[in-house]
PDB file of C-alpha atoms in Angstrom:
ATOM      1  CA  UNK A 298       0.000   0.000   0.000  1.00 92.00           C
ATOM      2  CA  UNK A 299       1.408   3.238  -1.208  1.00 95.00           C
ATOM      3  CA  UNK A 300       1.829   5.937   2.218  1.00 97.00           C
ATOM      4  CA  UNK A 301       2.769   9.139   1.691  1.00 97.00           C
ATOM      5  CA  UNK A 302       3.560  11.653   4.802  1.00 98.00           C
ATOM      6  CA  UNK A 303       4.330  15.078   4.923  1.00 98.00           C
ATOM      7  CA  UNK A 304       7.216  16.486   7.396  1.00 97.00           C
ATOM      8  CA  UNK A 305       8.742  20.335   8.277  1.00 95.00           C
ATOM      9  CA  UNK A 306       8.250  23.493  10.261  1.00 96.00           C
ATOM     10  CA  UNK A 307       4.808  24.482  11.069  1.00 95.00           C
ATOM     11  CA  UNK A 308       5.383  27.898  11.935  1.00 97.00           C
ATOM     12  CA  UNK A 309       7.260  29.858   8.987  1.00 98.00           C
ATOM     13  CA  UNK A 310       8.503  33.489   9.667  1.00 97.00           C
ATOM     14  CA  UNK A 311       7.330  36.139   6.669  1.00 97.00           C
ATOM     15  CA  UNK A 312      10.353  36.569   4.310  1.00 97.00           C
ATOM     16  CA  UNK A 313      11.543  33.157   4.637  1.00 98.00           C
ATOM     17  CA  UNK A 314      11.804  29.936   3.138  1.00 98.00           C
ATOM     18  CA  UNK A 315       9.494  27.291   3.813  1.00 98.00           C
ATOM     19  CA  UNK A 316      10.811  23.602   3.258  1.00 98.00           C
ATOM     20  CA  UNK A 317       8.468  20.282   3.600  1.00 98.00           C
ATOM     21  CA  UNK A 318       9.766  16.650   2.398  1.00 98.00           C
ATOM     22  CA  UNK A 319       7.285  13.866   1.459  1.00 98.00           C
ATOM     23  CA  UNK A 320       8.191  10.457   2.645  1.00 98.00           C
ATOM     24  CA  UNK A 321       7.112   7.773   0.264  1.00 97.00           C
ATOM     25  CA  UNK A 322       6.286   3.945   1.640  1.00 97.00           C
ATOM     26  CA  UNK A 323       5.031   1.050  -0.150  1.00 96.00           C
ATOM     27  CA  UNK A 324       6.951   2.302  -3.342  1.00 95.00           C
ATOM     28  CA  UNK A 325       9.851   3.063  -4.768  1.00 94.00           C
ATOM     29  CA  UNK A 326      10.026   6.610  -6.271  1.00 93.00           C
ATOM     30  CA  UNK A 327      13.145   5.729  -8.895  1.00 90.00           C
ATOM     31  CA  UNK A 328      10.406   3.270  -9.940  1.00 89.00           C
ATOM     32  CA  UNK A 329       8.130   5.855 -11.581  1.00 87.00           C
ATOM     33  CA  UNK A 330       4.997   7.930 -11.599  1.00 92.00           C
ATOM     34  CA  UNK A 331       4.963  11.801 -10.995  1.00 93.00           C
ATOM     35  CA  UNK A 332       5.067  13.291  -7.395  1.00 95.00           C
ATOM     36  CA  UNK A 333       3.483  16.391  -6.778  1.00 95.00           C
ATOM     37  CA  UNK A 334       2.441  19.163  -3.975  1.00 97.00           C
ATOM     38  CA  UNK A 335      -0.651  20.582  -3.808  1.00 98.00           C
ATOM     39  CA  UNK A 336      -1.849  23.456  -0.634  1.00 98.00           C
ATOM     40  CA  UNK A 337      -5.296  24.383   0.539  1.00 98.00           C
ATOM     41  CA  UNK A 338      -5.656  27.926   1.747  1.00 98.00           C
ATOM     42  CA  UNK A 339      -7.592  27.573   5.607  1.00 96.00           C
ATOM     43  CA  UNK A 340     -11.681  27.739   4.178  1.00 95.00           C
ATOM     44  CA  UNK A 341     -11.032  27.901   0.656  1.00 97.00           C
ATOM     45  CA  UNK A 342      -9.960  25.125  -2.365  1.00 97.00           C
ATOM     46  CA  UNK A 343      -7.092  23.703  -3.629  1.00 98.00           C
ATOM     47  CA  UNK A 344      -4.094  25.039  -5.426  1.00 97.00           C
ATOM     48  CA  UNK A 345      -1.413  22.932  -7.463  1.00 96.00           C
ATOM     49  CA  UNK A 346       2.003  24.302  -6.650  1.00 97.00           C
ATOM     50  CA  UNK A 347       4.019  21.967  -8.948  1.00 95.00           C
ATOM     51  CA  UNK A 348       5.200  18.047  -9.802  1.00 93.00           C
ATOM     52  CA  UNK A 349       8.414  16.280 -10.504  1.00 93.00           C
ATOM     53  CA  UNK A 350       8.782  13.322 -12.481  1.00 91.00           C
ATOM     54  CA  UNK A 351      10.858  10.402 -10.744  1.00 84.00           C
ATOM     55  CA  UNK A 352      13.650  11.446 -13.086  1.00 84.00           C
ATOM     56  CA  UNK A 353      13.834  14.640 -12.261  1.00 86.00           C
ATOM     57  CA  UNK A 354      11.923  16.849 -14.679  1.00 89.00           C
ATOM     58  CA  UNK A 355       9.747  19.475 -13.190  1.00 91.00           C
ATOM     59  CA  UNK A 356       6.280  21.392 -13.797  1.00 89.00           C
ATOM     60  CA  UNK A 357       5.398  24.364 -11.616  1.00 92.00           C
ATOM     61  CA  UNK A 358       2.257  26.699 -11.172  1.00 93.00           C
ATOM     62  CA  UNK A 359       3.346  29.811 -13.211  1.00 93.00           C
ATOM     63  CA  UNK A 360       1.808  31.801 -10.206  1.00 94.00           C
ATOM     64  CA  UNK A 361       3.927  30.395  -8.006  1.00 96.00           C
ATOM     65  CA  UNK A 362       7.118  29.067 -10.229  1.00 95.00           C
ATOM     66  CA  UNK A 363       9.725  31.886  -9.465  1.00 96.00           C
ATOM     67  CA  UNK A 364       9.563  30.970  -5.719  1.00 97.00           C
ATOM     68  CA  UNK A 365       8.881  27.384  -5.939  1.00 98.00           C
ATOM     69  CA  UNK A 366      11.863  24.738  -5.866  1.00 97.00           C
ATOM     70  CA  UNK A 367      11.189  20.400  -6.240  1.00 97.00           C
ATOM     71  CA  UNK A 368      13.557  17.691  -5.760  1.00 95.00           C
ATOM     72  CA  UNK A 369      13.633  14.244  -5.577  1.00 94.00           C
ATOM     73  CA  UNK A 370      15.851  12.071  -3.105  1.00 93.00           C
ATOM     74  CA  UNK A 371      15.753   8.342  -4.833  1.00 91.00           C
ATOM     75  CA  UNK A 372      18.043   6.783  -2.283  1.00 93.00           C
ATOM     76  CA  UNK A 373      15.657   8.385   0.785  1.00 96.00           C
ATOM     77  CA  UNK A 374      12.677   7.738  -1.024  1.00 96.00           C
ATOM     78  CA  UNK A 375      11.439  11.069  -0.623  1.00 96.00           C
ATOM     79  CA  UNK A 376      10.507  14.220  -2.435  1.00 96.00           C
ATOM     80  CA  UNK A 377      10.387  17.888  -1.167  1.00 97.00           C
ATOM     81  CA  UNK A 378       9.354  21.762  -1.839  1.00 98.00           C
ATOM     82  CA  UNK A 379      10.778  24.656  -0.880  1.00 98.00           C
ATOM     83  CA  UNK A 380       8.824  27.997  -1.114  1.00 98.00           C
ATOM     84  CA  UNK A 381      10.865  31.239  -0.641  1.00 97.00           C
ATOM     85  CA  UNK A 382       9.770  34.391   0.188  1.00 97.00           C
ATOM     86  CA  UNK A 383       6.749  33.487   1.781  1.00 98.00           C
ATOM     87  CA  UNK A 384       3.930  35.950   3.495  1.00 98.00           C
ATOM     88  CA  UNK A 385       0.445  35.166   4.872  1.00 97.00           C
ATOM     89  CA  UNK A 386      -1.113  34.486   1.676  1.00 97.00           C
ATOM     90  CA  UNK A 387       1.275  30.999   2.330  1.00 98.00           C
ATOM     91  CA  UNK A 388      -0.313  29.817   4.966  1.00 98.00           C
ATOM     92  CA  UNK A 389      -2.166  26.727   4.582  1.00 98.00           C
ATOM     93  CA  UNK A 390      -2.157  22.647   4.555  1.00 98.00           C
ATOM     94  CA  UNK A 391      -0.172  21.528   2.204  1.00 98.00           C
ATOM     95  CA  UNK A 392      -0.273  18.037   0.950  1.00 98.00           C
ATOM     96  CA  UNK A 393       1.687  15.739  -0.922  1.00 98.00           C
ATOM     97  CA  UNK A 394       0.819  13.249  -3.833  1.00 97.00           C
ATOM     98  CA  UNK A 395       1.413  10.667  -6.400  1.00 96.00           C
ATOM     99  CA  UNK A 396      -0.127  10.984  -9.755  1.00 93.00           C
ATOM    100  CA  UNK A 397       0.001   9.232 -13.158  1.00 85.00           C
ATOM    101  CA  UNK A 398       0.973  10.325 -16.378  1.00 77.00           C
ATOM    102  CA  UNK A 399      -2.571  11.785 -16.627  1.00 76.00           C
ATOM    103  CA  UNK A 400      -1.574  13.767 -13.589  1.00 86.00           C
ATOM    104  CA  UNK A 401      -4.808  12.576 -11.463  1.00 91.00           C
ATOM    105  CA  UNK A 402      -3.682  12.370  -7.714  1.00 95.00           C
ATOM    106  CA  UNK A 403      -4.432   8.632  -6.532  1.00 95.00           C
ATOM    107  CA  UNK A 404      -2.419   8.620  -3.549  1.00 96.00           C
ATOM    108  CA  UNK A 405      -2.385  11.642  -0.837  1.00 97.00           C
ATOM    109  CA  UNK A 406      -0.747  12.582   2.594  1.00 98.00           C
ATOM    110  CA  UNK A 407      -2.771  13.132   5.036  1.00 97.00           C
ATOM    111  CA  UNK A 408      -1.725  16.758   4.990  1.00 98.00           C
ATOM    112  CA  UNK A 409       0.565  19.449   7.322  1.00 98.00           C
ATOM    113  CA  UNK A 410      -0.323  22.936   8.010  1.00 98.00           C
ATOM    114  CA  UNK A 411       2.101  25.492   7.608  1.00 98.00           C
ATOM    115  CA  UNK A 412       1.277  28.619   9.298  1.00 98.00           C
ATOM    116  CA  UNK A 413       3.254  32.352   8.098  1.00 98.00           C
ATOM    117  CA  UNK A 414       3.693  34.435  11.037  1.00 96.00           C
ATOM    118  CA  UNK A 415       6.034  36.642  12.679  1.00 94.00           C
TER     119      UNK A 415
ATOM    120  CA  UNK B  82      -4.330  30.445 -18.203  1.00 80.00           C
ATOM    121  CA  UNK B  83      -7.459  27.623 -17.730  1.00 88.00           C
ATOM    122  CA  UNK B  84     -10.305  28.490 -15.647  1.00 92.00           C
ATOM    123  CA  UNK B  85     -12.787  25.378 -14.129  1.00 95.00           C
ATOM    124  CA  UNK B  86     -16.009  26.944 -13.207  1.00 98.00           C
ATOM    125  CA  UNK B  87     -17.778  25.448  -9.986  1.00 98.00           C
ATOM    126  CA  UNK B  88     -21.182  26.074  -8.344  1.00 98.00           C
ATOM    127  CA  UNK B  89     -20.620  26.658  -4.840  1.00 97.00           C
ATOM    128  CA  UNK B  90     -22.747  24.538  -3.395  1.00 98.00           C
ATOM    129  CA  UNK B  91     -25.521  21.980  -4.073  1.00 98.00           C
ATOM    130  CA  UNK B  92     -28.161  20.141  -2.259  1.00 97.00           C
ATOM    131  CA  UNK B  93     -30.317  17.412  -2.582  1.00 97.00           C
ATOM    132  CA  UNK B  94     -32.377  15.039  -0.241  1.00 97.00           C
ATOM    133  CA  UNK B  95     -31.291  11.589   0.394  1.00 97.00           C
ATOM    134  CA  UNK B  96     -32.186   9.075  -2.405  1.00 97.00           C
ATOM    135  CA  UNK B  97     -32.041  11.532  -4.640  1.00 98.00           C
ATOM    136  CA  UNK B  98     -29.494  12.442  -7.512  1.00 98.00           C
ATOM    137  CA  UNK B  99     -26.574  14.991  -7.121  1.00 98.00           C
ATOM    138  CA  UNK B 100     -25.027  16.509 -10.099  1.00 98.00           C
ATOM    139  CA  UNK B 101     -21.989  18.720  -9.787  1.00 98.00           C
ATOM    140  CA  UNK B 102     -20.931  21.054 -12.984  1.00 98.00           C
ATOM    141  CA  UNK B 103     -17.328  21.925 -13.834  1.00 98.00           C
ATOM    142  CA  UNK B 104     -17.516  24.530 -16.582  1.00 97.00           C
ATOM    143  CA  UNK B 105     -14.024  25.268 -19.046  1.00 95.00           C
ATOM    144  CA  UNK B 106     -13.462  26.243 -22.844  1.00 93.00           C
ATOM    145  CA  UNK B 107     -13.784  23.075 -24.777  1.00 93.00           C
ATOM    146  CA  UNK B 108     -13.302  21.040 -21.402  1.00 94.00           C
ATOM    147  CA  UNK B 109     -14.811  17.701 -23.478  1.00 95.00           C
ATOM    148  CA  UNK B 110     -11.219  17.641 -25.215  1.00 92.00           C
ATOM    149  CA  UNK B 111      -9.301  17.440 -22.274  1.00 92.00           C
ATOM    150  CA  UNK B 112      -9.411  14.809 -19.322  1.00 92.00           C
ATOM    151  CA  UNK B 113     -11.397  15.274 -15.915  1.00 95.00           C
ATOM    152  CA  UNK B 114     -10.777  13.899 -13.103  1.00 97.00           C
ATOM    153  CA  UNK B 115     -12.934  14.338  -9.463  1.00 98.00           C
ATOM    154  CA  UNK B 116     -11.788  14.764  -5.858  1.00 98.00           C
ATOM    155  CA  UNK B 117     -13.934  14.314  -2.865  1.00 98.00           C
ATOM    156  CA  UNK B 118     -12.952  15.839   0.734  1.00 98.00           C
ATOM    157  CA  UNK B 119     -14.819  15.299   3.716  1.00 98.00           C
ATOM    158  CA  UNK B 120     -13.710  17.948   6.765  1.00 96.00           C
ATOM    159  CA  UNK B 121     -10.377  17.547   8.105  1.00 95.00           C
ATOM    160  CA  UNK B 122      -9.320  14.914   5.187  1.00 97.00           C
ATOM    161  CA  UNK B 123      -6.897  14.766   1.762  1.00 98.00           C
ATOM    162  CA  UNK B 124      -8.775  14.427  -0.719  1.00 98.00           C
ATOM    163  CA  UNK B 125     -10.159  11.505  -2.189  1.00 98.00           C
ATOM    164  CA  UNK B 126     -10.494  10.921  -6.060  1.00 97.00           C
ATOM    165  CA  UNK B 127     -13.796   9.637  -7.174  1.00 98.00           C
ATOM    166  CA  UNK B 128     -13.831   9.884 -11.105  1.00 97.00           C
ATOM    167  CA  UNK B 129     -10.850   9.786 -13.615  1.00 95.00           C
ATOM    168  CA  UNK B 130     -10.558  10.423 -16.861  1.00 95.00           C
ATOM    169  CA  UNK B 131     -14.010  11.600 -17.233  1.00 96.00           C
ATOM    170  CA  UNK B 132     -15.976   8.734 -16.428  1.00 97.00           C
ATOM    171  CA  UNK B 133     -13.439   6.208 -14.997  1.00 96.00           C
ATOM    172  CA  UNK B 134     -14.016   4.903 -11.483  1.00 97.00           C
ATOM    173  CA  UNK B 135     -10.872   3.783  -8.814  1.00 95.00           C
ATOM    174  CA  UNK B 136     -11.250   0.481  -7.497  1.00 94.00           C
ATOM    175  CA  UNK B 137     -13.577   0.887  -3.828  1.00 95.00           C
ATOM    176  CA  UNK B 138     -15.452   3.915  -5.267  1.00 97.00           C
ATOM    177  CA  UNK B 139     -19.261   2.938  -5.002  1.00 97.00           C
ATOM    178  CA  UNK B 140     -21.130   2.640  -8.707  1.00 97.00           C
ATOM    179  CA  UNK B 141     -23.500   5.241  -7.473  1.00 98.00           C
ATOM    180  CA  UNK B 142     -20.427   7.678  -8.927  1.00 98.00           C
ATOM    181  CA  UNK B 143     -20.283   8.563 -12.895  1.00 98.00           C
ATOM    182  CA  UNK B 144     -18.772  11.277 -14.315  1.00 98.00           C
ATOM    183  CA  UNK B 145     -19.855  12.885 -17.738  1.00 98.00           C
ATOM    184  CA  UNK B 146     -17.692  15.083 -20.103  1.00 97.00           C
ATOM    185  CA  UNK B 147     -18.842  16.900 -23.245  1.00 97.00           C
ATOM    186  CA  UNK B 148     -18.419  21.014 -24.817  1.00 97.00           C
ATOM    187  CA  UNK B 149     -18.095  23.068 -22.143  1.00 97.00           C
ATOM    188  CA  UNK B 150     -19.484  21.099 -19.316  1.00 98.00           C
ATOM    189  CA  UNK B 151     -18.236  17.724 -17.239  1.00 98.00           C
ATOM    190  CA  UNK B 152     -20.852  16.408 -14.430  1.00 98.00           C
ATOM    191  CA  UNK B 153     -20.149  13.935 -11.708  1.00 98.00           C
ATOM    192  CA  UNK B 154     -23.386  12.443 -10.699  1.00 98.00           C
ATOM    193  CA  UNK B 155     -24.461  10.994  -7.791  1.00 98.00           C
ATOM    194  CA  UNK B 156     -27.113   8.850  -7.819  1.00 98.00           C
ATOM    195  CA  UNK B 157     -29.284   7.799  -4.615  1.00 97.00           C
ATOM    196  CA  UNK B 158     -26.928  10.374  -2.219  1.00 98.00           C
ATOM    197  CA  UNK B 159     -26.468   9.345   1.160  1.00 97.00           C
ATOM    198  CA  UNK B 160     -25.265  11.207   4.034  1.00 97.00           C
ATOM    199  CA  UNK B 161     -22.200  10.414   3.922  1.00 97.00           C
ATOM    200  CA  UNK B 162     -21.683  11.476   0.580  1.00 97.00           C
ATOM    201  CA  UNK B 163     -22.018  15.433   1.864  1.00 98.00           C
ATOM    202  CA  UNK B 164     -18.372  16.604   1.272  1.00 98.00           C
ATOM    203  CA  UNK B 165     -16.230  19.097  -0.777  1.00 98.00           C
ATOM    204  CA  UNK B 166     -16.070  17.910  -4.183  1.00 98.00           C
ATOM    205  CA  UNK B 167     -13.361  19.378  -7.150  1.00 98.00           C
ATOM    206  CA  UNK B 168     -12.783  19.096 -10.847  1.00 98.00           C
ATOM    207  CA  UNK B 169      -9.202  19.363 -12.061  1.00 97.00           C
ATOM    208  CA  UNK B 170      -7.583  19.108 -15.371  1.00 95.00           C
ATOM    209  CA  UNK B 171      -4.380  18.440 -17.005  1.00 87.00           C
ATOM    210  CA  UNK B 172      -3.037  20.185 -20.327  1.00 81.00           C
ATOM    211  CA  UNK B 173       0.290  19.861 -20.799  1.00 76.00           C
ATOM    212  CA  UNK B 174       0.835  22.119 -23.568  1.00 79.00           C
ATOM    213  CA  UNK B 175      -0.961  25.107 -21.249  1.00 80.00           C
ATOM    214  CA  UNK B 176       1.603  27.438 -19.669  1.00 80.00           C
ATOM    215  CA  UNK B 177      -0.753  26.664 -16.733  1.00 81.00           C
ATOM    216  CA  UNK B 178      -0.643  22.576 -17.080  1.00 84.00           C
ATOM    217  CA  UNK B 179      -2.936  21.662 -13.887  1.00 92.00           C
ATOM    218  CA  UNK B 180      -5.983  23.188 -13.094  1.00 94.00           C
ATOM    219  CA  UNK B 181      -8.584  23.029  -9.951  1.00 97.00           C
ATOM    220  CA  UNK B 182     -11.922  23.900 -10.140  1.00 97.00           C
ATOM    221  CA  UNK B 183     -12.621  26.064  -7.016  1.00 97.00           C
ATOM    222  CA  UNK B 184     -14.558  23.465  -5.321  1.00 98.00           C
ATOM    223  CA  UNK B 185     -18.626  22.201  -4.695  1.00 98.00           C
ATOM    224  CA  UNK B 186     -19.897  21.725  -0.862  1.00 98.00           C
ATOM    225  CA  UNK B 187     -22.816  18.784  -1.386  1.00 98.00           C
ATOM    226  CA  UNK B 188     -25.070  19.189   1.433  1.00 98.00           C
ATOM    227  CA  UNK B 189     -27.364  16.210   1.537  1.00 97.00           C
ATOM    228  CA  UNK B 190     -31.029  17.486   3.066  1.00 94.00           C
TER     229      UNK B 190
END
């Protein structure tokens, strides 16, 4: 059974750069399929921030490319995001997710909320 | 870039049928796929590829895609079917490649 679970800093000062890794279970990332991050603003809907391919290629939200950074780790199984220059508008739960080529999300974290405050 | 139009909400009495509207140019050329979160959860996906269902998802859920319009229907809603539901696309040659709708709240009566 694929597991995926979401990991960093839940408190993220305005300015700076907030970082969240995605440990993956039950499959091997090097193995294939897309990885992507996806946030939910507290009350409102959800916002694709960007995918990587196991190989290392990359699509971002054009909204949100210049500030938006993802890597894979094959050898820890893991992927991650970094988000620079981040304000209040940042805050939310952000949640991490396997898709297919068609880029439909099958497999989700359960979700971690990252909160921008001084 | 791509815009998925939503209604904001939608009710219906138990027994009855739900349908939920995701509105985008030409949407019936691309692929659909459908997302349902209940409070405090990820989300869940329901529909693929238009009218595809994952393996667990009850056969009360179809999904529709055609011109401007796709649907996901739910037929004979139950209350635990009241949730958050969300349309999203993929278009890879967009400079905007994935797209959410902005999200449906199902209230069952």
């Amino acid at each position: 059974q694929v597991q995926l679970q979401e990991s960093g800093p839940g408190l993220v000062k305005p300015s700076e750069t907030l970082s969240l890794t995605c440990a993956v279970s039950g499959y091997s990332i090097s193995s294939g399929y897309y990885w992507g991050w996806i946030r939910q603003p507290p009350g409102k809907g959800l916002e694709w921030i960007g995918s990587i391919y196991h190989s290392g290629s990359t699509y971002y939200n054009p909204s949100l490319k210049s500030r938006v950074t993802i890597s894979v780790d094959t050898s820890k199984n893991q992927f991650s995001l970094k988000l620079s220059s981040v304000t209040a508008a940042d805050t939310a739960v952000y949640y991490c997710a396997r898709s297919s080529a068609g880029q439909l999300f099958s497999y989700w974290g359960q979700g971690t909320l990252v909160t921008v405050s001084s | 870039s791509y815009v998925l139009t939503q209604p904001p909400s939608v009710s219906v009495a138990p027994g009855k049928t739900a349908r939920i509207t995701c509105g985008g140019n030409n949407i019936g050329s691309k692929s659909v796929h459908w997302y349902q979160q209940k409070p405090g959860q990820a989300p869940v996906l329901v529909i693929y590829y238009d009218s595809d269902r994952p393996s667990g998802i009850p056969e009360r859920f179809s999904g529709s895609n055609s011109g401007n319009t796709a649907t996901l229907t739910i037929s004979r809603v139950e209350a635990g079917d009241e949730a958050d539901y969300y349309c999203q696309v993929w278009d890879s040659s967009s400079d905007h490649p994935l797209v959410f709708g902005g999200g449906t709240k199902l209230t069952v009566l």
